[in-house]
């Protein structure tokens, strides 16, 4: 999304609660940067850093109304990249 960083700064300066919703669009964007902030990571000195923001992730398979049959019907005719992005929450396979 064009100007995503500026939009994020404007939104977070006006409220203490911001809810983002997106599917992965590769690793080189603002949404992926924020997603990384929901994970533990290591500082250059090896110290483990706790997540900076809370993240929620819901895979289609966690929804009680969706099953393997639903999934197989949904992915018919779709590219590997589209399936990764829209159904499997994969950042590194998604199309940028």
Tab-separated table of C-alpha atoms in Angstrom:
chain	number	residue	atom	x	y	z
A	1	UNK	CA	0.000	0.000	0.000
A	2	UNK	CA	1.368	3.373	-0.959
A	3	UNK	CA	2.146	5.595	2.066
A	4	UNK	CA	1.506	2.736	4.520
A	5	UNK	CA	4.182	3.959	6.920
A	6	UNK	CA	2.692	7.472	7.038
A	7	UNK	CA	-0.819	6.075	7.518
A	8	UNK	CA	0.405	3.848	10.349
A	9	UNK	CA	2.122	6.768	12.102
A	10	UNK	CA	-0.996	8.930	11.813
A	11	UNK	CA	-3.290	6.189	13.120
A	12	UNK	CA	-1.114	5.191	16.063
A	13	UNK	CA	-0.560	8.762	17.219
A	14	UNK	CA	-4.305	9.262	17.725
A	15	UNK	CA	-5.328	6.140	19.632
A	16	UNK	CA	-3.953	3.451	21.899
A	17	UNK	CA	-5.715	0.673	19.983
A	18	UNK	CA	-5.235	0.023	16.278
A	19	UNK	CA	-6.484	-3.150	14.624
A	20	UNK	CA	-4.897	-4.164	11.332
A	21	UNK	CA	-6.325	-6.779	9.010
A	22	UNK	CA	-4.538	-8.019	5.939
A	23	UNK	CA	-3.290	-11.004	4.030
A	24	UNK	CA	0.448	-11.329	3.406
A	25	UNK	CA	1.837	-9.423	0.444
A	26	UNK	CA	5.439	-10.523	0.737
A	27	UNK	CA	8.049	-9.408	3.226
A	28	UNK	CA	8.956	-5.929	2.011
A	29	UNK	CA	6.082	-3.848	3.339
A	30	UNK	CA	4.702	-2.101	6.413
A	31	UNK	CA	2.295	-4.899	7.343
A	32	UNK	CA	5.126	-7.448	7.441
A	33	UNK	CA	7.255	-5.036	9.500
A	34	UNK	CA	4.431	-4.772	12.033
A	35	UNK	CA	3.906	-8.547	11.989
A	36	UNK	CA	7.547	-8.994	12.982
A	37	UNK	CA	6.915	-6.729	15.985
A	38	UNK	CA	4.481	-9.364	17.309
A	39	UNK	CA	7.275	-11.951	17.583
A	40	UNK	CA	10.191	-12.489	19.940
A	41	UNK	CA	13.479	-11.629	18.271
A	42	UNK	CA	17.139	-11.206	19.099
A	43	UNK	CA	18.974	-7.923	19.464
A	44	UNK	CA	22.432	-7.643	17.870
A	45	UNK	CA	23.973	-8.458	21.270
A	46	UNK	CA	21.934	-11.696	21.508
A	47	UNK	CA	19.405	-10.413	24.040
A	48	UNK	CA	15.906	-11.774	23.453
A	49	UNK	CA	13.460	-8.944	22.829
A	50	UNK	CA	9.829	-9.407	23.757
A	51	UNK	CA	7.095	-8.605	21.222
A	52	UNK	CA	6.299	-4.886	20.969
A	53	UNK	CA	2.677	-5.321	19.923
A	54	UNK	CA	0.042	-8.033	20.300
A	55	UNK	CA	-0.720	-10.053	17.210
A	56	UNK	CA	-3.622	-12.321	16.415
A	57	UNK	CA	-3.409	-14.812	13.586
A	58	UNK	CA	-6.322	-16.936	12.416
A	59	UNK	CA	-5.812	-19.631	9.815
A	60	UNK	CA	-8.831	-20.793	7.820
A	61	UNK	CA	-8.525	-24.247	9.424
A	62	UNK	CA	-9.315	-22.736	12.844
A	63	UNK	CA	-12.770	-21.605	11.692
A	64	UNK	CA	-15.423	-24.146	12.720
A	65	UNK	CA	-17.351	-23.775	9.442
A	66	UNK	CA	-14.382	-24.498	7.169
A	67	UNK	CA	-13.042	-27.960	6.458
A	68	UNK	CA	-10.714	-29.630	3.985
A	69	UNK	CA	-13.501	-29.886	1.384
A	70	UNK	CA	-14.142	-26.134	1.618
A	71	UNK	CA	-10.426	-25.482	1.249
A	72	UNK	CA	-10.017	-27.762	-1.779
A	73	UNK	CA	-12.945	-26.039	-3.499
A	74	UNK	CA	-11.570	-22.570	-2.744
A	75	UNK	CA	-8.057	-23.217	-4.066
A	76	UNK	CA	-9.111	-24.834	-7.355
A	77	UNK	CA	-7.499	-22.972	-10.235
A	78	UNK	CA	-5.533	-20.597	-8.008
A	79	UNK	CA	-1.786	-20.136	-8.267
A	80	UNK	CA	0.631	-21.372	-5.609
A	81	UNK	CA	1.350	-17.740	-4.706
A	82	UNK	CA	-2.331	-16.837	-4.305
A	83	UNK	CA	-2.966	-19.891	-2.130
A	84	UNK	CA	0.034	-19.010	0.035
A	85	UNK	CA	-1.063	-15.390	0.391
A	86	UNK	CA	-4.811	-15.750	0.795
A	87	UNK	CA	-5.179	-19.103	2.574
A	88	UNK	CA	-1.881	-20.155	4.160
A	89	UNK	CA	-0.655	-16.870	5.699
A	90	UNK	CA	2.735	-17.269	4.027
A	91	UNK	CA	4.769	-14.092	3.691
A	92	UNK	CA	7.713	-15.544	1.790
A	93	UNK	CA	5.647	-17.235	-0.951
A	94	UNK	CA	3.112	-14.449	-1.409
A	95	UNK	CA	3.311	-12.213	-4.460
A	96	UNK	CA	4.742	-8.771	-3.798
